[in-house]
């Protein structure tokens, strides 16, 4: 492609709308253009990158025996009602764009495709002989993200590869899950990315085991906790650990004490000259289930620890049955306004005791009459602890479970693991923290969707059984931007060779010099013929401008038809290192071809 004929617009200044380097660079270098909140145009250079990423994804998927298809983006609400997710996705999480057609039928724009694929499978897959089967697609997804940001990282319209596999049993599912782990590792290595697979929470998609593939970068929205020995890594949403030891309590006798202005743990520690590890903290949450039932939740946890709301949410979803509900709509810390809806009198906030009486809850049809009480393991073994006095301005010290307070029956890990905690598998290993960008997520769904939607097959013994399912996603557009986040310098983008929009750019310093132009044209056709995707910068611009642009857009090799032409040579500059060497004209195409092949080889891992 000739730059003189291309829509090629670069910006000098960083656009105000962009916060992180990759977003700034993609805008400045003319790869993307913002059309609306979380909605972007992929311009020609970006589209080439996206196609390269897609092709690598496709090749690795095909190598596992998965088959490509394309499913509808407009999906009938009825399918989502069958799985029970319509309300969660349109109301609770609100992530699905929903609309009504002129016949008053409700529809959603696909944020993901479990329902559609399960509907296809229940009609097309009748026998165990057709299993396992794995279908995937590469397509635009729609999600009404609450905070679209960072360009393609969190868009409201983005490209995803999503695959769904069907199995007779868990063993077969686990095999495909393993194959996917391998395929995903290959994809990311081939795209030239440094990544880490981590244990993950399955979220609203549901199911049992899941892993995320994280691109390591400071701008990552996710926190990853890992150990140096490489044996443990998990998303902080899911991570478990051993806490530090609690310090022995200095309070040997039970006593209620006046503790003014000690609503925070920090103030309380200062006031009582104690350690946060000697405190039982009582945290109040308000849960609303899909049947409209409000449940007040009281969590006891050690004072120096925090509640991991993802874990708490998962536990509340597990308990939904008890409240005749299917799923949770919202989990919040009740503020003054929300408290008024259910509290019979004002709560001693900051001084709540583990035995907060149920009569704080006003009797009402849609409010559970008792607090749901649960205790985190960190609070279970504390003795002579400090905790709220149940009255504003008071705490108690020297308290014990089984004496002053009854230990809740529900002991559940709802604790947020912290960097510095000891690892479960080896207490000598400390958890370390890193930032990551989630580009892939693989799940073992089990029979969640097949059971809910009545998707069965006939087994060898003639029984009708629900499919075991897995699902596997890669954010193609997020991955492309993550590659930039991992690879840039002060001059611009440094694309990994495998996903660069073009592999080489010929910069002609002076287009009115006929010798330079002739050499450039010849190289241009030789390189393209050799399969090296090449840009020709034939614009009537100063050499400095051309070099800056070539650096900004991040093409791996720049060829300059300059002074060395006299000696039958050109200068070839490697973008990543800025190293340059002179290569004779006839050697350019074969040399670049060889470098590119070498750079694309799957690195060892
Ligand atoms: P996140 O936790 O970042 O919101 P998710 O858990 O909702 O992601 P999945 O449903 O697992 O994501 O989707 C599979 C992949 O699609 C993700 O790993 C990510 O790479 C990509 N993805 C998800 N949401 C977006 C988005 N809003 N913009 C761009 N890519 C996205
Ligand atoms: Mg996720």
Coordinates of C-alpha atoms and ligand atoms in Angstrom, one line a residue:
X1 CA 0.0 0.0 0.0
X2 CA 1.2 3.5 -0.9
X3 CA 0.8 6.0 1.9
X4 CA 0.0 8.7 -0.7
X5 CA -3.2 6.8 -1.4
X6 CA -4.1 5.7 2.0
X7 CA -6.3 7.3 4.7
X8 CA -3.3 8.1 6.8
X9 CA -3.7 10.6 9.6
X10 CA -1.4 10.8 12.6
X11 CA -1.6 13.2 15.5
X12 CA 1.2 15.1 17.1
X13 CA -0.5 15.6 20.5
X14 CA -1.9 13.0 22.9
X15 CA -5.7 13.1 22.6
X16 CA -7.4 14.3 25.8
X17 CA -9.8 11.4 25.9
X18 CA -7.1 8.8 26.4
X19 CA -5.6 7.8 29.7
X20 CA -3.4 4.8 29.1
X21 CA -0.4 4.6 26.6
X22 CA -2.0 2.0 24.3
X23 CA -5.2 4.0 23.9
X24 CA -3.2 7.2 23.2
X25 CA -1.0 5.6 20.7
X26 CA -3.8 3.8 18.8
X27 CA -5.6 7.1 18.5
X28 CA -2.5 9.2 17.6
X29 CA -1.3 6.7 15.0
X30 CA -4.7 6.6 13.3
X31 CA -5.6 3.0 14.1
X32 CA -9.0 3.8 15.8
X33 CA -11.4 6.6 16.0
X34 CA -14.0 7.1 18.8
X35 CA -17.6 7.3 17.5
X36 CA -19.4 7.2 20.9
X37 CA -18.9 6.0 24.4
X38 CA -17.2 2.6 24.2
X39 CA -17.8 2.6 20.4
X40 CA -14.9 2.7 18.0
X41 CA -14.2 2.6 14.2
X42 CA -11.4 0.2 13.4
X43 CA -9.5 2.1 10.6
X44 CA -7.6 0.2 7.9
X45 CA -4.4 -0.4 9.9
X46 CA -6.3 -1.6 12.9
X47 CA -8.4 -3.9 10.8
X48 CA -5.3 -5.6 9.5
X49 CA -4.1 -6.1 13.0
X50 CA -7.5 -7.5 14.1
X51 CA -7.5 -9.9 11.1
X52 CA -4.0 -11.1 11.9
X53 CA -5.0 -11.8 15.5
X54 CA -8.2 -13.5 14.3
X55 CA -6.3 -15.7 11.9
X56 CA -3.9 -16.9 14.6
X57 CA -6.9 -17.6 16.9
X58 CA -8.6 -19.4 14.1
X59 CA -5.6 -21.6 13.3
X60 CA -5.1 -22.6 16.9
X61 CA -8.8 -23.3 17.3
X62 CA -8.9 -25.4 14.1
X63 CA -5.9 -27.3 15.2
X64 CA -7.9 -28.6 18.2
X65 CA -10.7 -29.9 15.9
X66 CA -13.1 -27.0 16.8
X67 CA -15.3 -25.8 13.9
X68 CA -16.0 -22.2 13.0
X69 CA -19.5 -21.0 12.6
X70 CA -21.4 -17.7 12.9
X71 CA -24.3 -17.2 15.3
X72 CA -26.9 -14.4 15.3
X73 CA -26.2 -11.3 17.2
X74 CA -29.9 -10.5 17.7
X75 CA -31.2 -13.0 20.2
X76 CA -34.8 -13.7 21.3
X77 CA -35.5 -13.0 25.0
X78 CA -37.3 -16.3 25.4
X79 CA -34.0 -18.2 25.0
X80 CA -32.5 -16.1 27.8
X81 CA -35.6 -16.7 30.0
X82 CA -35.1 -20.5 29.5
X83 CA -31.7 -20.2 31.0
X84 CA -32.9 -17.8 33.7
X85 CA -30.5 -15.1 32.6
X86 CA -32.8 -12.5 31.0
X87 CA -33.4 -10.6 34.2
X88 CA -29.8 -10.9 35.4
X89 CA -28.4 -9.6 32.2
X90 CA -31.0 -6.9 31.4
X91 CA -31.8 -5.7 34.9
X92 CA -29.3 -6.9 37.6
X93 CA -26.0 -6.5 35.7
X94 CA -27.8 -4.6 33.0
X95 CA -25.0 -5.5 30.6
X96 CA -27.3 -6.6 27.8
X97 CA -28.7 -4.1 25.3
X98 CA -32.4 -5.1 25.1
X99 CA -34.9 -3.9 22.6
X100 CA -38.5 -4.6 21.5
X101 CA -39.4 -5.1 17.8
X102 CA -42.5 -3.9 16.1
X103 CA -44.3 -7.1 16.9
X104 CA -43.6 -6.4 20.5
X105 CA -41.1 -9.2 20.8
X106 CA -38.3 -8.7 23.2
X107 CA -34.7 -9.2 21.9
X108 CA -31.2 -8.7 23.1
X109 CA -28.0 -7.9 21.4
X110 CA -25.6 -10.8 22.1
X111 CA -23.1 -10.2 24.9
X112 CA -22.3 -13.9 24.8
X113 CA -23.8 -17.0 23.2
X114 CA -24.5 -19.8 25.6
X115 CA -28.2 -19.7 25.1
X116 CA -28.1 -19.6 21.3
X117 CA -25.5 -22.4 21.0
X118 CA -27.4 -24.6 23.5
X119 CA -30.6 -24.1 21.5
X120 CA -28.7 -25.2 18.4
X121 CA -27.2 -28.2 20.1
X122 CA -30.4 -29.5 21.6
X123 CA -31.9 -29.7 18.1
X124 CA -28.9 -30.9 16.2
X125 CA -27.0 -33.1 18.6
X126 CA -29.1 -36.2 19.3
X127 CA -26.7 -39.0 20.0
X128 CA -23.5 -39.7 22.0
X129 CA -22.0 -40.6 18.6
X130 CA -21.9 -36.8 17.7
X131 CA -20.0 -36.0 20.8
X132 CA -17.7 -34.3 21.7
X133 CA -18.4 -31.3 19.4
X134 CA -16.9 -27.8 19.6
X135 CA -18.2 -24.8 17.7
X136 CA -16.7 -21.3 17.7
X137 CA -17.1 -18.0 16.1
X138 CA -15.3 -14.7 15.8
X139 CA -17.8 -11.9 16.0
X140 CA -18.8 -8.5 17.4
X141 CA -20.3 -8.6 20.9
X142 CA -22.4 -6.0 22.5
X143 CA -22.2 -5.1 26.2
X144 CA -23.6 -2.0 27.9
X145 CA -20.6 -1.7 30.1
X146 CA -21.1 0.7 33.0
X147 CA -17.7 2.2 32.6
X148 CA -16.5 1.8 29.0
X149 CA -12.9 3.0 29.0
X150 CA -9.3 2.7 27.7
X151 CA -10.4 2.4 24.1
X152 CA -10.7 -1.1 22.9
X153 CA -9.9 -2.5 26.3
X154 CA -13.5 -2.1 27.6
X155 CA -15.7 -1.3 24.7
X156 CA -19.5 -1.6 24.4
X157 CA -19.0 -3.2 21.0
X158 CA -16.0 -5.4 20.6
X159 CA -14.7 -8.5 18.8
X160 CA -14.6 -11.8 20.6
X161 CA -13.8 -15.4 19.7
X162 CA -16.2 -17.5 21.6
X163 CA -16.3 -21.3 21.5
X164 CA -18.7 -23.8 23.1
X165 CA -18.0 -27.5 23.5
X166 CA -20.5 -30.4 24.2
X167 CA -19.6 -33.6 25.9
X168 CA -21.1 -36.8 27.3
X169 CA -19.2 -36.5 30.6
X170 CA -16.9 -34.4 32.7
X171 CA -13.8 -36.3 31.7
X172 CA -14.3 -35.4 28.0
X173 CA -15.0 -31.8 29.0
X174 CA -11.8 -31.7 31.1
X175 CA -9.8 -33.0 28.1
X176 CA -11.1 -30.2 25.8
X177 CA -10.5 -27.7 28.6
X178 CA -6.9 -28.8 28.7
X179 CA -6.7 -28.6 24.9
X180 CA -8.0 -25.0 25.1
X181 CA -5.5 -24.1 27.8
X182 CA -2.8 -25.3 25.4
X183 CA -4.4 -23.5 22.3
X184 CA -4.7 -20.3 24.3
X185 CA -1.1 -20.4 25.4
X186 CA -0.1 -21.0 21.8
X187 CA -2.2 -18.1 20.5
X188 CA -0.8 -15.6 23.0
X189 CA 2.8 -16.8 22.4
X190 CA 2.3 -16.5 18.6
X191 CA 1.0 -13.0 19.1
X192 CA 4.2 -12.2 20.8
X193 CA 2.7 -11.5 24.3
X194 CA 3.9 -12.2 27.8
X195 CA 1.0 -13.7 29.7
X196 CA 0.0 -15.7 32.7
X197 CA -2.9 -18.1 33.1
X198 CA -4.6 -17.6 36.5
X199 CA -7.4 -19.2 38.5
X200 CA -10.5 -17.2 38.0
X201 CA -14.0 -16.6 39.3
X202 CA -16.7 -17.8 36.9
X203 CA -19.0 -14.8 37.5
X204 CA -22.4 -14.6 35.9
X205 CA -21.5 -17.1 33.2
X206 CA -21.5 -19.8 35.9
X207 CA -20.1 -23.3 36.2
X208 CA -17.2 -24.8 38.0
X209 CA -13.5 -24.4 37.0
X210 CA -12.3 -21.5 35.1
X211 CA -9.0 -19.8 34.1
X212 CA -8.2 -16.4 32.8
X213 CA -5.3 -15.5 30.5
X214 CA -3.7 -12.3 31.7
X215 CA -1.4 -10.1 29.7
X216 CA 0.9 -8.6 32.2
X217 CA 0.9 -4.8 32.1
X218 CA 0.7 -2.0 34.6
X219 CA -2.5 -0.5 33.1
X220 CA -4.3 -3.9 33.7
X221 CA -7.6 -3.6 35.4
X222 CA -7.2 -6.9 37.1
X223 CA -5.0 -7.8 40.1
X224 CA -3.2 -11.1 39.9
X225 CA -1.7 -12.8 43.0
X226 CA 1.0 -15.3 42.3
X227 CA 4.0 -17.0 43.9
X228 CA 7.6 -16.9 42.8
X229 CA 7.8 -20.7 42.5
X230 CA 5.2 -20.5 39.7
X231 CA 2.8 -22.9 41.4
X232 CA 0.1 -20.5 42.2
X233 CA -1.5 -17.7 40.4
X234 CA -5.1 -16.4 40.7
X235 CA -7.2 -13.4 40.0
X236 CA -7.6 -11.5 43.4
X237 CA -11.4 -12.1 43.0
X238 CA -10.7 -15.8 43.5
X239 CA -7.4 -16.0 45.3
X240 CA -7.0 -17.8 48.6
X241 CA -4.1 -17.7 51.1
X242 CA -3.0 -18.1 54.6
X243 CA -3.3 -14.9 56.6
X244 CA -0.6 -13.6 58.9
X245 CA -0.8 -14.9 62.4
X246 CA -3.1 -13.0 64.8
X247 CA -1.2 -11.3 67.7
X248 CA -2.2 -12.7 71.1
X249 CA -4.8 -10.5 72.7
X250 CA -3.8 -8.3 75.7
X251 CA -7.4 -8.3 77.0
X252 CA -7.9 -11.2 79.5
X253 CA -11.2 -10.1 80.9
X254 CA -14.5 -9.3 79.2
X255 CA -15.4 -5.7 79.5
X256 CA -17.5 -3.1 77.7
X257 CA -15.5 0.1 77.2
X258 CA -16.3 3.6 76.1
X259 CA -14.5 4.2 72.8
X260 CA -15.5 7.5 71.4
X261 CA -14.8 8.2 67.7
X262 CA -13.6 4.7 66.8
X263 CA -15.8 3.9 63.9
X264 CA -12.8 2.9 61.9
X265 CA -10.4 0.0 62.7
X266 CA -7.5 2.4 62.5
X267 CA -8.9 4.7 65.2
X268 CA -10.0 1.8 67.3
X269 CA -6.5 0.3 67.3
X270 CA -5.0 3.6 68.3
X271 CA -7.5 4.2 71.0
X272 CA -7.2 0.7 72.6
X273 CA -3.5 0.3 71.7
X274 CA -4.3 -3.1 70.1
X275 CA -3.6 -4.8 66.8
X276 CA -6.2 -5.1 64.1
X277 CA -5.7 -8.8 64.2
X278 CA -7.3 -8.9 67.7
X279 CA -10.6 -7.4 66.4
X280 CA -13.7 -9.0 65.0
X281 CA -15.1 -6.6 62.5
X282 CA -18.8 -6.8 61.7
X283 CA -19.7 -5.7 58.2
X284 CA -23.3 -5.2 57.1
X285 CA -24.5 -5.9 53.5
X286 CA -27.8 -5.6 51.8
X287 CA -28.6 -8.3 49.2
X288 CA -31.5 -8.1 46.8
X289 CA -32.6 -11.3 45.1
X290 CA -34.4 -11.6 41.8
X291 CA -37.8 -12.3 43.5
X292 CA -37.5 -8.9 45.2
X293 CA -36.5 -10.3 48.6
X294 CA -34.1 -8.1 50.5
X295 CA -31.7 -10.0 52.9
X296 CA -29.5 -8.2 55.4
X297 CA -26.2 -9.9 55.7
X298 CA -23.8 -9.6 58.7
X299 CA -20.3 -10.8 58.1
X300 CA -17.7 -11.3 60.9
X301 CA -14.1 -11.1 59.7
X302 CA -10.8 -10.3 61.4
X303 CA -10.2 -6.6 61.7
X304 CA -7.1 -6.4 59.4
X305 CA -8.9 -8.2 56.6
X306 CA -11.4 -7.1 54.0
X307 CA -14.4 -8.8 52.5
X308 CA -14.0 -10.0 48.9
X309 CA -17.4 -9.0 47.5
X310 CA -17.1 -11.5 44.6
X311 CA -16.7 -14.4 47.1
X312 CA -19.6 -13.1 49.2
X313 CA -21.8 -12.7 46.1
X314 CA -21.1 -16.3 45.0
X315 CA -22.1 -17.5 48.5
X316 CA -25.3 -15.5 48.4
X317 CA -26.1 -17.0 44.9
X318 CA -25.6 -20.4 46.5
X319 CA -28.0 -19.5 49.2
X320 CA -30.7 -18.1 46.8
X321 CA -32.8 -21.3 47.2
X322 CA -33.4 -20.5 50.9
X323 CA -35.1 -17.3 49.9
X324 CA -37.0 -19.0 47.1
X325 CA -35.0 -17.0 44.6
X326 CA -32.8 -18.0 41.6
X327 CA -30.2 -15.4 41.6
X328 CA -28.9 -12.2 43.2
X329 CA -29.7 -8.8 41.7
X330 CA -27.6 -6.5 43.9
X331 CA -25.2 -6.5 46.8
X332 CA -24.5 -3.2 48.5
X333 CA -23.3 -1.7 51.7
X334 CA -26.6 -0.1 52.9
X335 CA -26.4 3.7 53.2
X336 CA -28.6 5.9 55.3
X337 CA -31.3 6.1 52.7
X338 CA -31.5 2.3 52.0
X339 CA -31.4 1.6 55.8
X340 CA -34.6 3.6 56.2
X341 CA -36.4 1.0 54.1
X342 CA -35.9 -1.8 56.5
X343 CA -34.4 -0.6 59.8
X344 CA -36.7 -0.3 62.8
X345 CA -34.3 2.0 64.6
X346 CA -31.0 3.6 63.8
X347 CA -28.1 1.2 63.6
X348 CA -24.9 1.7 65.8
X349 CA -22.7 2.0 62.6
X350 CA -19.1 1.5 63.4
X351 CA -20.0 -0.2 66.7
X352 CA -22.1 -3.1 65.5
X353 CA -21.8 -6.2 67.6
X354 CA -21.8 -9.8 66.3
X355 CA -25.1 -10.4 68.0
X356 CA -26.9 -7.4 66.3
X357 CA -30.5 -8.2 67.2
X358 CA -33.0 -9.2 64.5
X359 CA -35.5 -6.7 65.8
X360 CA -33.5 -4.0 64.0
X361 CA -35.3 -5.3 60.9
X362 CA -38.8 -4.0 60.5
X363 CA -41.2 -6.8 59.7
X364 CA -42.1 -6.6 55.9
X365 CA -43.2 -9.0 53.3
X366 CA -40.2 -8.6 51.0
X367 CA -37.5 -8.4 53.7
X368 CA -36.1 -11.5 55.4
X369 CA -36.9 -11.1 59.1
X370 CA -33.5 -12.3 60.3
X371 CA -29.9 -11.3 59.6
X372 CA -28.1 -13.8 57.5
X373 CA -25.0 -14.3 59.7
X374 CA -21.8 -15.6 58.3
X375 CA -18.3 -15.7 59.7
X376 CA -15.0 -15.8 57.8
X377 CA -12.5 -18.4 59.0
X378 CA -10.1 -15.6 60.1
X379 CA -12.5 -14.6 62.8
X380 CA -13.3 -18.1 64.0
X381 CA -10.2 -18.8 66.1
X382 CA -9.8 -15.4 67.7
X383 CA -9.9 -15.4 71.5
X384 CA -10.3 -12.5 73.9
X385 CA -11.1 -10.4 70.9
X386 CA -12.3 -6.8 70.6
X387 CA -15.6 -6.1 68.8
X388 CA -18.4 -3.7 68.5
X389 CA -20.4 -3.0 71.7
X390 CA -23.8 -2.8 69.9
X391 CA -24.1 0.8 71.1
X392 CA -22.7 4.0 69.5
X393 CA -19.4 4.9 71.2
X394 CA -18.8 1.5 72.8
X395 CA -16.7 -1.6 72.1
X396 CA -16.2 -4.8 74.1
X397 CA -12.8 -6.3 74.8
X398 CA -11.8 -9.8 75.9
X399 CA -14.8 -11.4 74.1
X400 CA -15.0 -15.0 73.1
X401 CA -17.2 -17.1 70.8
X402 CA -19.4 -19.5 72.8
X403 CA -19.3 -17.1 75.8
X404 CA -20.5 -13.6 75.0
X405 CA -21.3 -14.3 71.3
X406 CA -22.6 -17.2 69.4
X407 CA -20.4 -18.3 66.5
X408 CA -22.5 -18.2 63.3
X409 CA -23.1 -21.7 61.8
X410 CA -22.1 -20.5 58.3
X411 CA -18.3 -20.4 58.1
X412 CA -17.4 -19.2 54.6
X413 CA -14.2 -17.9 53.1
X414 CA -15.2 -14.4 52.0
X415 CA -11.8 -12.8 52.6
X416 CA -9.8 -10.9 50.1
X417 CA -6.3 -12.4 49.8
X418 CA -3.5 -9.8 50.0
X419 CA 0.0 -9.5 48.6
X420 CA 2.4 -10.7 51.4
X421 CA 0.0 -13.4 52.6
X422 CA 1.5 -16.9 52.8
X423 CA 0.5 -19.3 50.0
X424 CA -1.7 -22.3 50.7
X425 CA 0.5 -24.8 48.9
X426 CA 3.6 -23.7 50.7
X427 CA 3.6 -21.3 53.6
X428 CA 7.2 -20.2 52.8
X429 CA 5.9 -18.7 49.6
X430 CA 4.5 -15.2 49.8
X431 CA 1.9 -13.9 47.4
X432 CA 3.1 -11.2 45.1
X433 CA 0.9 -8.8 43.2
X434 CA 0.9 -7.9 39.5
X435 CA -1.5 -6.1 37.2
X436 CA -3.0 -8.0 34.3
X437 CA -5.3 -7.4 31.3
X438 CA -7.7 -10.3 30.9
X439 CA -7.7 -11.4 27.3
X440 CA -9.0 -14.9 27.5
X441 CA -11.3 -16.9 29.8
X442 CA -12.0 -20.6 29.7
X443 CA -14.8 -22.2 31.7
X444 CA -16.1 -25.6 32.5
X445 CA -19.8 -24.9 32.5
X446 CA -20.9 -28.5 33.3
X447 CA -24.7 -29.0 32.9
X448 CA -25.9 -25.6 34.0
X449 CA -27.3 -24.5 30.6
X450 CA -28.1 -27.9 29.2
X451 CA -30.3 -28.7 32.3
X452 CA -31.9 -25.3 32.4
X453 CA -32.8 -25.4 28.7
X454 CA -33.5 -29.2 28.4
X455 CA -30.6 -29.9 26.0
X456 CA -30.1 -33.6 26.0
X457 CA -28.7 -36.4 23.9
X458 CA -29.2 -40.2 23.9
X459 CA -26.5 -42.1 25.6
X460 CA -25.1 -45.5 24.5
X461 CA -27.5 -47.1 27.0
X462 CA -30.4 -45.2 25.5
X463 CA -30.8 -42.7 28.3
X464 CA -31.6 -39.0 27.7
X465 CA -28.8 -37.0 29.4
X466 CA -27.9 -33.4 29.6
X467 CA -24.7 -32.3 27.8
X468 CA -21.6 -31.3 29.7
X469 CA -20.5 -28.0 28.3
X470 CA -17.4 -25.8 28.2
X471 CA -17.0 -22.3 26.9
X472 CA -13.9 -20.4 25.9
X473 CA -13.6 -16.7 25.0
X474 CA -10.8 -14.5 23.7
X475 CA -11.2 -10.8 23.4
X476 CA -9.7 -10.2 20.0
X477 CA -9.9 -6.4 20.0
X478 CA -8.8 -6.2 23.6
X479 CA -5.9 -8.5 22.9
X480 CA -4.8 -6.3 20.0
X481 CA -4.6 -3.2 22.2
X482 CA -3.0 -5.2 25.1
X483 CA -0.2 -6.0 22.7
X484 CA 0.5 -2.2 22.4
X485 CA 0.2 -1.8 26.1
X486 CA 3.0 -4.3 26.5
X487 CA 5.1 -3.0 23.7
X488 CA 5.8 0.6 23.0
X489 CA 8.4 3.3 23.6
X490 CA 8.5 7.1 23.6
X491 CA 8.4 7.2 19.8
X492 CA 5.3 5.0 19.4
X493 CA 4.0 1.5 19.0
X494 CA 6.3 -1.6 18.6
X495 CA 4.1 -4.3 17.1
X496 CA 5.1 -7.9 17.5
X497 CA 6.0 -9.0 14.0
X498 CA 3.2 -11.6 13.9
X499 CA 0.4 -9.1 14.3
X500 CA 1.8 -5.9 12.8
X501 CA -0.5 -4.4 10.1
X502 CA 2.5 -4.4 7.7
X503 CA 5.9 -5.9 8.3
X504 CA 8.0 -3.3 6.4
X505 CA 7.8 0.3 5.4
X506 CA 9.9 1.9 2.7
X507 CA 10.5 5.5 3.6
X508 CA 11.7 7.5 0.6
X509 CA 13.6 10.6 2.0
X510 CA 13.1 12.6 -1.1
X511 CA 10.4 11.7 -3.6
X512 CA 11.6 14.1 -6.2
X513 CA 14.9 12.2 -6.5
X514 CA 14.2 9.8 -9.3
X515 CA 17.0 7.4 -8.3
X516 CA 15.5 7.0 -4.8
X517 CA 11.9 6.6 -6.2
X518 CA 13.1 4.0 -8.7
X519 CA 14.9 1.9 -6.1
X520 CA 11.9 2.2 -3.7
X521 CA 9.4 1.1 -6.4
X522 CA 11.6 -1.9 -7.2
X523 CA 12.0 -2.9 -3.6
X524 CA 8.3 -2.4 -3.0
X525 CA 7.3 -4.9 -5.7
X526 CA 10.1 -7.4 -4.8
X527 CA 9.1 -7.4 -1.1
X528 CA 5.4 -7.8 -1.8
X529 CA 6.2 -10.6 -4.2
X530 CA 8.2 -12.3 -1.6
X531 CA 5.2 -12.1 0.8
X532 CA 6.6 -9.3 2.9
X533 CA 3.6 -7.0 3.6
X534 CA 5.1 -3.6 2.8
X535 CA 4.0 0.0 2.9
X536 CA 5.6 2.6 0.6
X537 CA 5.9 6.1 2.1
X538 CA 5.8 8.0 -1.2
X539 CA 4.3 11.2 0.4
X540 CA 5.8 14.5 -0.5
X541 CA 6.9 15.1 3.1
X542 CA 10.2 15.7 4.9
X543 CA 12.3 12.6 5.8
X544 CA 12.0 13.5 9.5
X545 CA 8.2 13.4 9.3
X546 CA 8.3 10.1 7.6
X547 CA 10.6 8.5 10.1
X548 CA 8.5 9.8 13.0
X549 CA 5.3 8.4 11.4
X550 CA 6.9 5.0 10.7
X551 CA 8.0 4.8 14.4
X552 CA 4.6 5.9 15.6
X553 CA 2.6 3.3 13.7
X554 CA 5.1 0.7 14.8
X555 CA 6.0 -1.2 11.6
X556 CA 8.8 -3.7 12.5
X557 CA 11.3 -2.9 9.7
X558 CA 11.9 0.5 8.1
X559 CA 13.8 0.6 4.8
X560 CA 15.4 4.0 3.8
X561 CA 16.4 4.6 0.2
X562 CA 18.9 7.3 1.1
X563 CA 22.6 8.1 0.7
X564 CA 23.8 4.4 0.7
X565 CA 22.0 3.9 -2.7
X566 CA 25.2 5.2 -4.3
X567 CA 26.8 2.0 -3.0
X568 CA 23.8 -0.1 -4.1
X569 CA 22.5 -0.4 -0.5
X570 CA 19.7 0.7 1.7
X571 CA 19.5 1.3 5.4
X572 CA 17.2 -1.1 7.3
X573 CA 16.2 -0.1 10.8
X574 CA 14.6 -2.4 13.3
X575 CA 11.7 -0.6 15.0
X576 CA 12.1 -2.3 18.4
X577 CA 15.8 -1.6 18.9
X578 CA 16.4 1.3 16.4
X579 CA 19.4 -0.7 15.2
X580 CA 20.2 0.0 11.6
X581 CA 22.3 -1.8 9.1
X582 CA 23.0 -1.4 5.4
X583 CA 21.9 -4.2 3.1
X584 CA 22.5 -4.5 -0.6
X585 CA 19.4 -4.0 -2.7
X586 CA 19.1 -7.5 -4.0
X587 CA 19.4 -8.9 -0.5
X588 CA 16.6 -6.9 1.1
X589 CA 13.7 -9.1 0.2
X590 CA 15.2 -12.5 1.1
X591 CA 16.8 -11.1 4.3
X592 CA 13.5 -9.5 5.6
X593 CA 11.6 -12.6 4.7
X594 CA 14.0 -14.7 6.8
X595 CA 13.8 -12.3 9.7
X596 CA 10.1 -12.2 9.7
X597 CA 9.8 -16.0 9.5
X598 CA 12.2 -16.3 12.5
X599 CA 10.2 -13.7 14.5
X600 CA 7.0 -15.5 13.9
X601 CA 8.2 -18.9 15.1
X602 CA 6.3 -20.1 18.2
X603 CA 8.6 -19.3 21.1
X604 CA 9.5 -22.1 23.5
X605 CA 7.4 -22.1 26.7
Ligands
LIG1 P1 -14.2 -8.5 32.3 O1 -14.0 -9.2 33.6 O2 -12.9 -7.8 31.8 O3 -15.4 -7.6 32.3 P2 -15.6 -10.7 31.4 O4 -15.3 -11.6 32.4 O5 -16.9 -10.0 31.3 O6 -14.4 -9.6 31.2 P3 -15.9 -12.8 29.4 O7 -17.3 -12.8 29.5 O8 -15.1 -13.9 30.0 O9 -15.3 -11.4 30.0 O10 -15.5 -12.5 27.9 C1 -14.3 -13.2 27.2 C2 -13.3 -12.1 26.8 O11 -13.9 -11.1 26.1 C3 -12.6 -11.5 28.0 O12 -11.6 -12.3 28.4 C4 -12.1 -10.2 27.4 O13 -10.9 -10.4 26.7 C5 -13.1 -9.9 26.3 N1 -14.0 -8.8 26.8 C6 -15.0 -8.9 27.7 N2 -15.6 -7.7 27.9 C7 -15.0 -6.8 27.0 C8 -15.2 -5.5 26.7 N3 -16.2 -4.7 27.3 N4 -14.4 -4.9 25.7 C9 -13.4 -5.6 25.1 N5 -13.2 -6.9 25.4 C10 -14.0 -7.5 26.3
LIG2 MG1 -13.8 -12.4 33.4

